[in-house]
Coordinates of C-alpha atoms and ligand atoms in Angstrom, one line a residue:
M1 CA 24.0 -3.9 -14.2
A2 CA 25.2 -2.9 -17.6
S3 CA 23.8 -6.1 -19.7
S4 CA 25.9 -6.1 -22.3
F5 CA 26.9 -9.6 -24.3
T6 CA 30.3 -10.2 -25.8
V7 CA 31.3 -12.6 -28.5
C8 CA 34.0 -14.2 -28.4
R9 CA 36.6 -16.7 -29.8
L10 CA 36.3 -20.1 -27.7
H11 CA 40.1 -21.6 -27.8
T12 CA 39.7 -25.6 -29.0
I13 CA 40.4 -27.6 -26.3
G14 CA 37.6 -30.4 -27.4
R15 CA 34.5 -30.9 -26.7
G16 CA 34.8 -31.4 -23.0
S17 CA 36.3 -28.7 -22.4
L18 CA 33.4 -26.8 -24.6
V19 CA 31.2 -27.9 -22.2
K20 CA 32.8 -26.6 -19.2
C21 CA 33.6 -23.5 -20.5
L22 CA 29.8 -22.9 -21.3
Q23 CA 28.7 -23.8 -17.5
K24 CA 31.3 -21.8 -16.7
V25 CA 29.8 -18.6 -18.4
D26 CA 26.3 -20.4 -16.8
T27 CA 27.8 -19.9 -13.4
F28 CA 29.4 -16.2 -14.4
L29 CA 25.8 -15.3 -15.9
H30 CA 24.2 -16.9 -12.9
R31 CA 26.4 -14.8 -10.3
N32 CA 26.0 -11.9 -12.4
I33 CA 23.6 -11.6 -14.5
G34 CA 21.6 -13.3 -12.2
T35 CA 21.3 -11.3 -9.6
N36 CA 18.2 -9.9 -11.4
V37 CA 16.8 -13.6 -10.8
V38 CA 17.2 -13.4 -7.0
A39 CA 16.0 -9.9 -7.0
V40 CA 12.7 -11.0 -8.2
Q41 CA 12.6 -14.0 -5.9
E42 CA 13.4 -11.5 -2.9
E43 CA 11.2 -8.7 -3.4
K44 CA 8.7 -12.4 -3.7
N45 CA 9.2 -12.9 -0.4
G46 CA 8.8 -8.6 0.2
F47 CA 12.1 -8.0 0.4
K48 CA 14.8 -6.4 -2.3
S49 CA 18.4 -7.8 -2.4
L50 CA 21.1 -5.1 -2.2
Y51 CA 22.6 -6.9 -5.6
A52 CA 19.1 -6.0 -7.2
V53 CA 18.6 -2.8 -5.7
H54 CA 22.3 -1.5 -7.4
A55 CA 21.4 -3.3 -10.8
E56 CA 18.2 -1.2 -11.0
R57 CA 19.7 2.6 -9.7
Q58 CA 22.4 1.6 -11.8
E59 CA 20.9 1.3 -15.4
Q60 CA 18.9 3.9 -13.8
A61 CA 21.9 6.0 -13.6
E62 CA 23.3 5.8 -17.0
R63 CA 20.1 6.7 -18.7
S64 CA 20.3 10.2 -16.2
V65 CA 22.1 13.2 -17.6
L66 CA 22.7 16.2 -15.2
I67 CA 22.3 19.7 -16.0
S68 CA 22.6 22.9 -14.2
C69 CA 19.8 25.5 -14.6
H70 CA 19.4 28.9 -14.6
S71 CA 17.5 30.0 -11.3
R72 CA 14.8 31.9 -13.9
T73 CA 14.8 28.7 -16.0
N74 CA 10.8 27.9 -17.2
E75 CA 10.0 24.0 -16.2
K76 CA 7.6 23.7 -19.5
N77 CA 10.3 24.7 -22.1
F78 CA 13.3 23.2 -20.6
L79 CA 11.0 19.5 -20.5
K80 CA 10.2 20.5 -24.1
Y81 CA 13.6 20.6 -25.3
I82 CA 14.5 18.2 -23.5
A83 CA 11.6 16.2 -24.3
N84 CA 13.3 16.6 -28.3
Y85 CA 15.8 14.6 -27.5
G86 CA 13.7 11.3 -26.1
D87 CA 11.6 10.0 -23.5
I88 CA 11.9 11.3 -20.0
Q89 CA 11.4 8.3 -17.7
K90 CA 11.5 10.8 -14.4
Y91 CA 13.1 15.0 -14.0
F92 CA 13.5 16.1 -10.7
F93 CA 15.0 19.7 -10.1
Y94 CA 17.2 20.5 -6.8
E95 CA 19.3 23.0 -4.9
S96 CA 22.9 22.7 -4.3
F97 CA 24.6 25.9 -5.3
G98 CA 22.3 27.3 -7.9
M99 CA 19.1 25.1 -9.4
Y100 CA 19.7 21.6 -10.9
A101 CA 18.0 18.7 -13.1
V102 CA 18.5 14.6 -12.9
V103 CA 16.4 14.2 -16.2
E104 CA 16.2 10.6 -16.7
F105 CA 15.6 9.1 -20.3
A106 CA 13.1 6.0 -21.7
N107 CA 16.5 4.7 -22.8
Q108 CA 20.5 5.0 -23.5
E109 CA 20.3 6.4 -27.1
S110 CA 18.1 9.1 -25.7
V111 CA 21.1 10.2 -23.7
A112 CA 23.9 9.3 -26.7
S113 CA 21.5 12.2 -29.2
L114 CA 21.1 14.9 -26.2
L115 CA 25.1 15.1 -25.7
E116 CA 26.0 15.1 -29.9
G117 CA 23.2 18.2 -29.8
T118 CA 24.8 19.5 -27.1
A119 CA 27.3 22.5 -27.7
I120 CA 30.6 23.3 -26.5
P121 CA 31.0 26.0 -24.7
S122 CA 32.8 29.5 -26.1
I123 CA 35.1 31.0 -24.1
S124 CA 37.6 33.5 -25.3
H125 CA 39.7 34.0 -22.1
E126 CA 40.3 30.5 -20.6
S127 CA 41.1 27.8 -22.5
L128 CA 38.5 24.4 -21.7
V129 CA 39.6 21.3 -21.3
P130 CA 37.7 19.4 -23.7
F131 CA 36.3 16.3 -21.8
K132 CA 32.0 15.8 -22.7
S133 CA 30.8 14.9 -19.3
R134 CA 26.7 13.9 -18.7
L135 CA 27.0 17.5 -16.7
L136 CA 25.6 19.7 -19.2
S137 CA 24.5 23.7 -18.6
M138 CA 21.5 24.8 -19.6
R139 CA 21.6 28.2 -21.5
N140 CA 18.6 30.9 -23.3
L141 CA 20.4 33.0 -25.0
D142 CA 16.8 34.7 -25.3
S143 CA 16.4 36.9 -22.2
R144 CA 12.6 38.1 -22.7
D145 CA 11.9 34.7 -22.1
V146 CA 13.6 33.9 -19.2
L147 CA 12.1 37.2 -17.8
N148 CA 8.2 37.0 -18.7
Q149 CA 7.8 32.9 -18.0
P150 CA 7.2 31.3 -14.3
S151 CA 10.5 30.1 -13.4
I152 CA 11.0 26.3 -12.1
K153 CA 9.1 25.5 -8.6
K154 CA 11.5 25.3 -5.9
G155 CA 14.2 22.5 -6.1
Q156 CA 14.1 19.7 -3.3
A157 CA 17.2 20.7 -0.8
Q158 CA 19.3 17.6 -0.7
T159 CA 20.5 18.4 3.1
S160 CA 18.6 17.1 6.2
I161 CA 16.4 20.2 8.3
P162 CA 18.5 21.4 11.0
I163 CA 18.3 20.2 14.0
N164 CA 16.3 23.2 16.4
E165 CA 13.4 22.4 13.5
L166 CA 13.6 18.6 14.0
I167 CA 13.1 18.9 18.2
Q168 CA 10.4 21.3 17.0
R169 CA 9.0 18.8 14.9
L170 CA 9.2 15.7 17.1
S171 CA 7.7 18.2 20.1
K172 CA 4.4 17.9 17.8
E173 CA 3.8 13.6 18.1
E174 CA 2.3 12.8 20.4
S175 CA 4.8 9.0 21.3
I176 CA 7.5 8.4 21.4
D177 CA 7.3 5.4 18.3
Q178 CA 6.0 8.1 16.8
Q179 CA 8.7 11.0 17.8
I180 CA 11.6 8.1 16.3
T181 CA 9.7 7.6 13.3
S182 CA 9.1 11.1 11.8
L183 CA 13.3 11.4 12.4
T184 CA 13.7 8.2 10.4
E185 CA 10.7 10.1 7.5
A186 CA 13.1 13.8 8.4
Y187 CA 17.0 12.5 7.9
Q188 CA 16.1 9.2 6.0
L189 CA 17.6 9.7 2.0
T190 CA 15.3 10.8 -0.6
E191 CA 14.3 8.8 -3.7
E192 CA 15.6 11.3 -5.6
N193 CA 18.9 11.2 -3.2
C194 CA 19.6 8.2 -3.8
R195 CA 18.9 8.2 -7.4
L196 CA 21.3 11.1 -7.0
R197 CA 24.1 9.4 -5.6
F198 CA 24.1 6.6 -8.3
L199 CA 24.0 9.4 -11.2
V200 CA 27.4 10.8 -9.3
C201 CA 28.8 7.0 -9.2
S202 CA 28.1 6.7 -12.9
L203 CA 29.5 9.9 -14.2
L204 CA 32.9 9.0 -12.3
K205 CA 32.7 6.0 -13.8
D206 CA 32.4 7.3 -16.9
I207 CA 36.4 9.3 -16.8
A208 CA 37.6 6.0 -14.9
A209 CA 36.6 4.2 -17.7
S210 CA 38.8 5.7 -19.7
F211 CA 41.4 3.1 -18.9
F212 CA 39.3 0.4 -17.6
P213 CA 36.5 1.2 -19.8
E214 CA 34.9 -2.6 -17.5
C215 CA 34.5 -1.0 -14.8
T216 CA 31.7 0.1 -12.2
I217 CA 31.9 2.4 -9.6
M218 CA 29.6 1.8 -7.1
P219 CA 28.7 3.2 -4.2
F220 CA 28.8 1.3 -0.7
G221 CA 28.3 2.7 3.2
S222 CA 25.0 5.0 3.8
S223 CA 24.3 6.3 0.9
V224 CA 23.0 2.6 0.0
N225 CA 23.0 1.0 3.6
G226 CA 19.6 1.8 4.6
F227 CA 20.7 4.1 7.0
G228 CA 22.6 7.1 5.8
K229 CA 21.0 10.7 6.2
L230 CA 20.1 13.5 4.2
G231 CA 24.1 15.0 3.4
C232 CA 25.6 12.4 4.7
D233 CA 29.0 11.4 2.8
L234 CA 29.2 9.6 -0.8
D235 CA 31.7 6.2 -0.4
M236 CA 32.3 4.8 -3.7
F237 CA 34.0 1.6 -4.6
L238 CA 35.5 1.7 -8.2
D239 CA 35.2 -2.4 -9.2
L240 CA 38.2 -3.6 -11.7
D241 CA 37.1 -7.2 -10.9
G242 CA 35.8 -7.9 -13.9
I243 CA 39.1 -6.4 -15.5
S244 CA 41.7 -8.7 -13.4
G245 CA 40.2 -12.1 -13.9
K246 CA 40.0 -13.0 -10.1
N247 CA 36.8 -15.0 -11.2
A248 CA 38.2 -16.7 -15.0
T249 CA 40.6 -19.8 -14.2
M250 CA 42.6 -21.4 -16.2
P251 CA 42.4 -24.2 -18.9
K252 CA 44.3 -27.1 -17.9
S253 CA 45.0 -27.8 -21.6
G254 CA 45.3 -26.8 -25.4
L255 CA 46.2 -22.7 -26.3
F256 CA 45.0 -19.7 -25.3
L257 CA 45.9 -15.9 -25.4
E258 CA 46.1 -14.3 -21.9
Y259 CA 46.9 -10.2 -21.2
Q260 CA 50.3 -8.9 -20.6
M261 CA 49.7 -6.8 -18.0
K262 CA 52.6 -4.8 -15.8
R263 CA 52.8 -6.6 -12.4
A264 CA 53.6 -4.7 -9.4
N265 CA 54.7 -6.5 -6.2
F266 CA 51.6 -5.7 -3.8
E267 CA 47.4 -5.2 -4.6
R268 CA 47.9 -2.5 -2.5
I269 CA 50.2 -0.8 -4.6
V270 CA 48.4 -1.8 -7.8
T271 CA 45.5 0.1 -6.1
Q272 CA 47.5 3.5 -5.2
N273 CA 49.3 4.0 -8.5
I274 CA 45.4 3.3 -10.2
L275 CA 43.9 5.5 -7.3
S276 CA 46.4 7.8 -8.2
V277 CA 46.3 8.2 -11.6
I278 CA 42.0 8.4 -11.6
G279 CA 42.4 10.8 -8.9
E280 CA 44.7 12.9 -11.0
C281 CA 42.6 12.4 -13.8
V282 CA 39.2 13.6 -11.7
D283 CA 41.3 16.3 -10.8
Q284 CA 42.6 17.5 -14.1
F285 CA 39.5 16.6 -16.2
G286 CA 36.3 15.9 -14.0
P287 CA 33.7 18.4 -14.5
G288 CA 32.1 20.2 -11.0
C289 CA 35.2 18.5 -9.1
V290 CA 37.2 19.9 -6.3
G291 CA 39.3 19.8 -3.3
V292 CA 40.4 16.8 -4.5
Q293 CA 42.8 15.0 -2.1
K294 CA 44.8 11.6 -2.5
I295 CA 45.2 9.8 0.4
L296 CA 47.3 7.0 -0.7
N297 CA 48.8 5.6 2.9
A298 CA 45.3 5.3 5.0
R299 CA 44.8 1.7 5.4
C300 CA 42.0 2.1 2.9
P301 CA 43.7 4.3 0.5
L302 CA 42.1 6.2 -1.0
V303 CA 40.4 9.8 -3.2
R304 CA 38.3 12.3 -1.2
F305 CA 36.8 14.9 -3.1
T306 CA 33.6 17.3 -3.9
H307 CA 31.7 17.1 -5.5
Q308 CA 30.4 20.9 -6.6
P309 CA 26.8 19.9 -8.2
S310 CA 25.2 17.6 -6.0
G311 CA 27.1 18.9 -2.8
F312 CA 28.3 15.8 -2.0
Q313 CA 31.4 14.5 -0.2
C314 CA 33.2 12.1 -2.2
D315 CA 35.4 8.8 -1.0
L316 CA 36.8 6.8 -3.7
T317 CA 38.6 3.5 -3.2
A318 CA 39.7 0.8 -4.5
N319 CA 40.0 -3.2 -3.6
N320 CA 37.8 -2.6 -0.9
R321 CA 35.4 -5.5 -0.6
V322 CA 35.4 -5.7 2.9
A323 CA 33.2 -2.8 2.9
M324 CA 31.1 -3.6 0.6
K325 CA 30.2 -6.3 1.9
S326 CA 29.0 -4.7 5.4
T327 CA 27.4 -2.7 3.5
E328 CA 25.6 -5.3 2.6
L329 CA 25.0 -7.2 6.3
L330 CA 23.6 -3.8 7.5
Y331 CA 21.9 -3.2 4.8
L332 CA 20.0 -7.3 5.5
Y333 CA 20.0 -5.7 9.4
G334 CA 18.0 -3.0 8.7
E335 CA 15.7 -4.4 6.1
L336 CA 14.8 -7.1 8.7
D337 CA 13.0 -5.7 11.0
P338 CA 11.8 -1.9 10.9
R339 CA 12.9 -1.3 14.0
V340 CA 16.1 -1.6 13.3
R341 CA 16.5 1.4 10.9
H342 CA 14.2 3.6 13.5
L343 CA 16.7 3.0 16.4
V344 CA 19.9 3.4 14.2
F345 CA 19.0 6.7 13.1
T346 CA 17.9 7.7 16.2
V347 CA 20.8 7.0 17.9
R348 CA 22.8 8.5 14.6
C349 CA 21.2 11.2 15.1
W350 CA 21.4 11.7 19.5
A351 CA 25.5 10.6 19.1
R352 CA 25.5 13.6 16.6
A353 CA 23.8 15.8 18.4
H354 CA 26.3 15.4 21.6
G355 CA 29.3 15.7 18.8
I356 CA 29.9 11.6 19.6
T357 CA 30.5 11.8 16.6
S358 CA 31.8 14.1 14.2
S359 CA 32.7 14.4 10.3
I360 CA 36.1 15.5 10.9
P361 CA 38.5 12.9 11.8
G362 CA 39.3 12.3 15.3
A363 CA 39.4 10.1 18.5
W364 CA 35.7 9.8 17.6
I365 CA 32.8 6.6 17.7
S366 CA 32.0 6.1 14.1
N367 CA 28.9 6.4 12.9
F368 CA 29.3 2.7 11.5
S369 CA 30.6 1.3 14.8
L370 CA 27.9 3.3 16.4
T371 CA 25.2 1.3 14.4
I372 CA 27.0 -2.1 15.5
M373 CA 26.5 -1.1 18.8
V374 CA 22.9 -0.7 18.5
L375 CA 23.1 -3.7 16.4
F376 CA 24.9 -6.0 19.2
F377 CA 21.9 -4.4 21.3
L378 CA 19.0 -5.2 19.6
Q379 CA 21.0 -8.7 19.3
R380 CA 20.9 -9.0 23.1
R381 CA 17.3 -8.4 23.6
S382 CA 15.5 -11.3 24.8
P383 CA 14.0 -12.7 22.9
P384 CA 16.6 -11.2 19.7
I385 CA 15.2 -8.9 17.6
I386 CA 17.5 -9.8 14.9
P387 CA 20.0 -12.7 14.8
T388 CA 23.8 -13.1 15.1
L389 CA 26.0 -13.0 12.4
D390 CA 27.3 -16.7 12.9
H391 CA 23.7 -17.6 12.5
L392 CA 23.5 -15.8 9.4
R393 CA 26.6 -17.5 8.2
D394 CA 25.6 -21.1 8.9
L395 CA 22.1 -19.8 6.4
A396 CA 24.0 -19.3 4.0
G397 CA 23.5 -21.9 0.5
P398 CA 26.7 -22.5 -1.8
E399 CA 25.9 -19.5 -3.5
D400 CA 26.7 -17.1 -0.6
K401 CA 29.7 -18.2 -0.3
S402 CA 32.4 -15.2 0.0
V403 CA 35.8 -15.1 1.5
I404 CA 37.4 -12.1 0.8
E405 CA 41.1 -12.2 1.4
D406 CA 41.3 -15.3 4.1
N407 CA 37.8 -13.6 5.9
D408 CA 35.5 -15.8 5.9
C409 CA 32.5 -13.0 4.1
T410 CA 29.3 -15.6 4.3
F411 CA 26.0 -14.7 5.3
V412 CA 23.1 -15.5 3.7
S413 CA 21.6 -13.3 1.2
D414 CA 17.9 -15.1 1.3
F415 CA 15.9 -13.4 3.3
S416 CA 13.0 -16.1 3.3
K417 CA 15.1 -18.4 5.3
I418 CA 15.7 -15.9 7.8
Q419 CA 13.1 -17.3 11.2
L420 CA 13.1 -13.9 13.6
E421 CA 12.1 -14.5 16.3
S422 CA 8.2 -12.7 18.2
N423 CA 9.8 -9.6 20.3
T424 CA 7.1 -7.1 20.2
E425 CA 8.6 -4.2 21.7
T426 CA 8.4 -1.0 20.9
L427 CA 10.8 2.0 20.3
E428 CA 10.5 3.8 23.3
Q429 CA 11.2 0.9 25.0
L430 CA 14.4 0.0 23.1
L431 CA 15.7 3.3 22.9
C432 CA 15.1 3.4 26.5
E433 CA 16.8 0.3 27.1
F434 CA 19.6 1.3 24.4
F435 CA 20.4 3.6 27.2
E436 CA 20.8 1.7 30.3
F437 CA 22.9 -1.7 28.3
Y438 CA 25.8 0.8 27.2
A439 CA 25.3 2.9 30.4
S440 CA 26.4 -0.1 32.4
F441 CA 28.1 -2.1 29.6
C442 CA 31.6 -3.3 31.1
F443 CA 33.2 -1.3 28.1
S444 CA 37.2 -2.4 30.3
K445 CA 36.2 -5.3 30.2
L446 CA 34.2 -6.4 27.0
S447 CA 33.7 -6.2 23.5
I448 CA 31.5 -5.8 21.6
N449 CA 30.5 -8.5 18.6
I450 CA 27.6 -9.4 16.2
R451 CA 29.3 -12.3 14.9
K452 CA 28.7 -13.8 18.2
G453 CA 26.0 -11.7 19.7
K454 CA 28.0 -12.4 22.9
E455 CA 30.5 -9.8 24.7
Q456 CA 33.8 -11.3 24.5
N457 CA 36.5 -10.8 27.1
K458 CA 39.3 -7.6 25.4
L459 CA 42.7 -6.3 26.6
P460 CA 42.3 -3.7 29.4
A461 CA 44.1 -1.5 27.4
V462 CA 41.8 -0.7 24.8
P463 CA 39.0 1.1 25.8
L464 CA 36.3 0.2 23.4
H465 CA 36.6 -2.8 21.4
I466 CA 33.8 -3.7 18.5
Q467 CA 35.2 -6.6 16.4
N468 CA 34.5 -6.1 12.9
P469 CA 32.7 -8.4 11.6
F470 CA 34.2 -9.7 8.6
E471 CA 38.3 -9.1 9.7
T472 CA 37.5 -10.1 13.0
T473 CA 41.1 -9.7 14.5
L474 CA 40.5 -6.3 13.9
N475 CA 39.0 -3.0 16.2
V476 CA 36.5 -1.0 14.3
S477 CA 36.7 1.5 17.0
K478 CA 40.5 1.1 17.8
N479 CA 40.4 5.0 16.6
V480 CA 38.3 5.4 19.8
N481 CA 40.3 7.5 23.0
A482 CA 39.3 6.9 26.5
S483 CA 37.8 9.7 27.4
Q484 CA 35.1 9.7 24.4
V485 CA 34.3 6.2 25.9
D486 CA 33.6 7.9 29.2
R487 CA 31.8 10.7 27.4
F488 CA 29.4 8.1 25.4
V489 CA 28.5 6.7 29.3
A490 CA 28.1 9.8 30.8
L491 CA 25.5 10.4 28.1
C492 CA 23.6 7.6 27.9
Q493 CA 23.7 7.6 31.6
E494 CA 21.8 11.1 30.9
S495 CA 19.8 9.9 28.9
S496 CA 18.7 7.0 30.2
W497 CA 17.4 9.1 32.9
L498 CA 16.1 11.9 31.1
I499 CA 13.6 10.3 28.8
Q500 CA 12.0 8.0 32.2
Q501 CA 11.2 11.9 33.1
N502 CA 9.9 12.9 29.6
I503 CA 7.5 9.9 28.7
T504 CA 4.7 11.5 28.5
A505 CA 3.3 14.7 25.9
P506 CA 2.6 17.2 27.6
S507 CA -0.6 19.0 27.7
R508 CA -0.7 21.6 25.1
G509 CA -1.3 25.2 26.2
G510 CA -2.4 28.5 24.2
T511 CA -4.8 29.0 21.1
K512 CA -5.2 26.3 18.0
G513 CA -1.6 27.4 16.1
N514 CA -0.2 29.6 19.2
A515 CA 0.3 26.2 21.4
T516 CA 3.6 26.5 23.6
I517 CA 5.5 23.9 22.0
T518 CA 7.8 22.7 25.1
P519 CA 10.4 19.6 24.3
W520 CA 9.7 16.5 25.3
G521 CA 10.7 12.7 24.6
V522 CA 13.2 12.3 22.1
S523 CA 13.1 15.8 22.0
T524 CA 14.8 16.4 25.1
L525 CA 17.5 14.1 24.5
L526 CA 18.5 16.3 21.2
L527 CA 19.3 19.4 23.9
P528 CA 22.5 20.2 24.6
S529 CA 23.7 18.2 27.8
Q530 CA 25.5 19.2 30.6
V531 CA 27.9 16.8 30.2
A532 CA 29.2 17.2 27.4
G533 CA 32.9 18.3 29.5
I534 CA 33.5 15.2 31.3
K535 CA 37.3 14.3 30.7
S536 CA 37.8 11.5 33.9
R537 CA 36.8 8.0 33.9
K538 CA 34.8 8.6 37.2
R539 CA 31.2 7.4 36.7
R540 CA 28.4 9.9 38.2
K541 CA 26.2 9.7 40.7
F542 CA 22.8 8.2 39.0
E543 CA 20.4 9.7 41.0
P544 CA 16.9 11.7 39.8
T545 CA 17.7 13.9 42.4
S546 CA 20.6 15.3 40.9
E547 CA 20.9 19.4 41.4
R548 CA 21.7 19.5 37.9
I549 CA 19.6 17.8 35.8
K550 CA 16.7 18.9 37.7
S551 CA 18.0 22.8 37.0
L552 CA 18.3 20.6 33.4
L553 CA 14.6 20.0 33.0
E554 CA 13.3 23.3 34.9
S555 CA 15.0 25.1 32.3
L556 CA 13.3 22.6 29.3
K557 CA 10.0 23.0 30.2
N558 CA 10.7 26.6 31.1
T559 CA 11.5 28.3 28.4
N560 CA 10.9 28.3 24.4
N561 CA 14.1 29.2 23.8
Q562 CA 15.5 26.8 21.4
P563 CA 18.9 25.5 21.4
N564 CA 22.0 26.7 18.8
Q565 CA 22.4 23.6 16.6
S566 CA 22.3 22.9 13.4
Ligands
GTP601 P1 28.3 7.9 7.3 O1 29.7 8.2 6.5 O2 29.5 8.2 8.7 O3 27.0 7.8 7.9 O4 28.5 6.7 7.9 P2 29.6 5.3 6.9 O5 28.5 3.7 7.5 O6 29.0 5.9 5.7 O7 29.9 5.3 7.1 P3 31.9 5.7 6.4 O8 31.9 7.0 5.6 O9 33.2 6.5 7.7 O10 32.2 4.3 6.8 C1 31.6 3.8 4.8 C2 31.9 2.0 5.5 O11 33.1 1.1 5.2 C3 30.8 1.8 5.9 O12 29.4 1.7 6.3 C4 31.9 0.2 6.6 O13 30.5 -0.1 5.9 C5 33.0 0.3 6.1 N1 34.3 0.7 7.4 C6 34.2 1.9 7.6 N2 34.8 2.2 9.1 C7 35.2 0.9 9.0 C8 36.0 0.2 10.1 O14 36.7 0.7 11.0 N3 36.2 -1.2 9.6 C9 35.5 -1.8 8.3 N4 36.1 -2.9 7.7 N5 35.0 -1.2 7.2 C10 34.7 0.0 7.6
MG602 MG1 30.0 7.2 4.3

């Protein structure tokens, strides 16, 4: 969080009021800036709150610039040039339709001085939109330099490895637990990718700040909840609460000034209008922002676009505090026990490989729903691996109280108050049990509920019911149809059987470096399934002698042909 202080003129309403007013400022500081204090305490306990992560990353992002480089740019010369403007704290190069550099200075003044020394492009046949941002291009007018110097060593890719490569990599591991850990490592967001996400939010904030100087734009969803895969979309939240004065209360007597503000009948209309204007600005003025779509009639209005320099598919929303809370909750669960993240990653990857989830909107199970299913499963273990949301609410202190649009979103933020039970199940056991659990889950009668940590009865007409953790009357999987549920169940049945048949690593044949790599364990779960086309609700007979599965296994073991998926 940017820590800027303002000198305010106080309306004199008596000494008592002044004291009260200062107390309010104190509360505000504790709640906002004070999150750093909480963060430090949490770090002492080995955890870092999401607020702390946000504060740190936002501050880093504001000291950073994004520079498009020529592929033959010389790294040493590049850094020497940039260092003229200030101390470089960190930098990295990455590739995304060209080579880019993220440069983080030690202080914000260096960014200002760099921008001061940056030229406006001189073009003759086109007109420029005179909007200056922190997205820059490095040019070199001396072509000899370009040709004679070594260019930047390969920049980092910002997308995950193709599934074929992942299958190969996992097949080389010694145990299923190692495979699952390796899968998480291969797919999770890197430190650099996280920094880039916050930088894109910060660049967007510069556009929105033309209208709302005190706004912030924060990432939410899988970019920050700990379950993001390289290449996942960037969900952003335009936070205007600091301006709309929701936290301020009116004095009871005496003079005071208030802003004159335009009014609208519904908050939704205000949100739509704001997003419409910001969306227009992003479209017309935002360097690198292309394919802007304003999807204002959705349940949660948003502006969708591609940020070309980072390659991120961006969704900008406003007034979406509940989603921020869900993000915080998922982050907390992921931090409580490392098995949570490992299992979520594996299940997400498995689901994607089989088309259970998709980046295209439709009747699919979303990653968010799938994550809740994993959390629910972990709550149902004996003893449970993670607590219920109701338990987290019961542990909350007054500082955690949060009510958003009449929804109780309160849960404990101090990790040290959470006592975990001593469940020692391995990742291998949990993965097998996950498939068994959902292979026999009575989706037609029961709802998944992480608030209670227990199945609840549901209406039979709804194919899949996963209670929204905070807006408890809503179903997060309302979009999912019966055939998708059938496919999910059929795949769980198949995967449950398949993993049990491939639980141990095969002995390696061949000489060193020339060994045949036979898919086994988690790798076999990522290979194309035979149940992809299942449409009917009829359950397949679940028996290991199934000819179909037998032949599938034979084909896995006898061939080294890799599947054609990416
Ligand atoms: P991927 O983008 O698929 O990697 O996962 P994600 O968790 O970011 O999901 P998505 O982009 O679809 O949504 C972003 C965030 O919005 C989620 O993490 C949730 O916090 C929230 N969200 C998504 N869908 C729902 C929903 O149906 N109900 C509620 N309350 N929140 C949702
Ligand atoms: Mg997302």
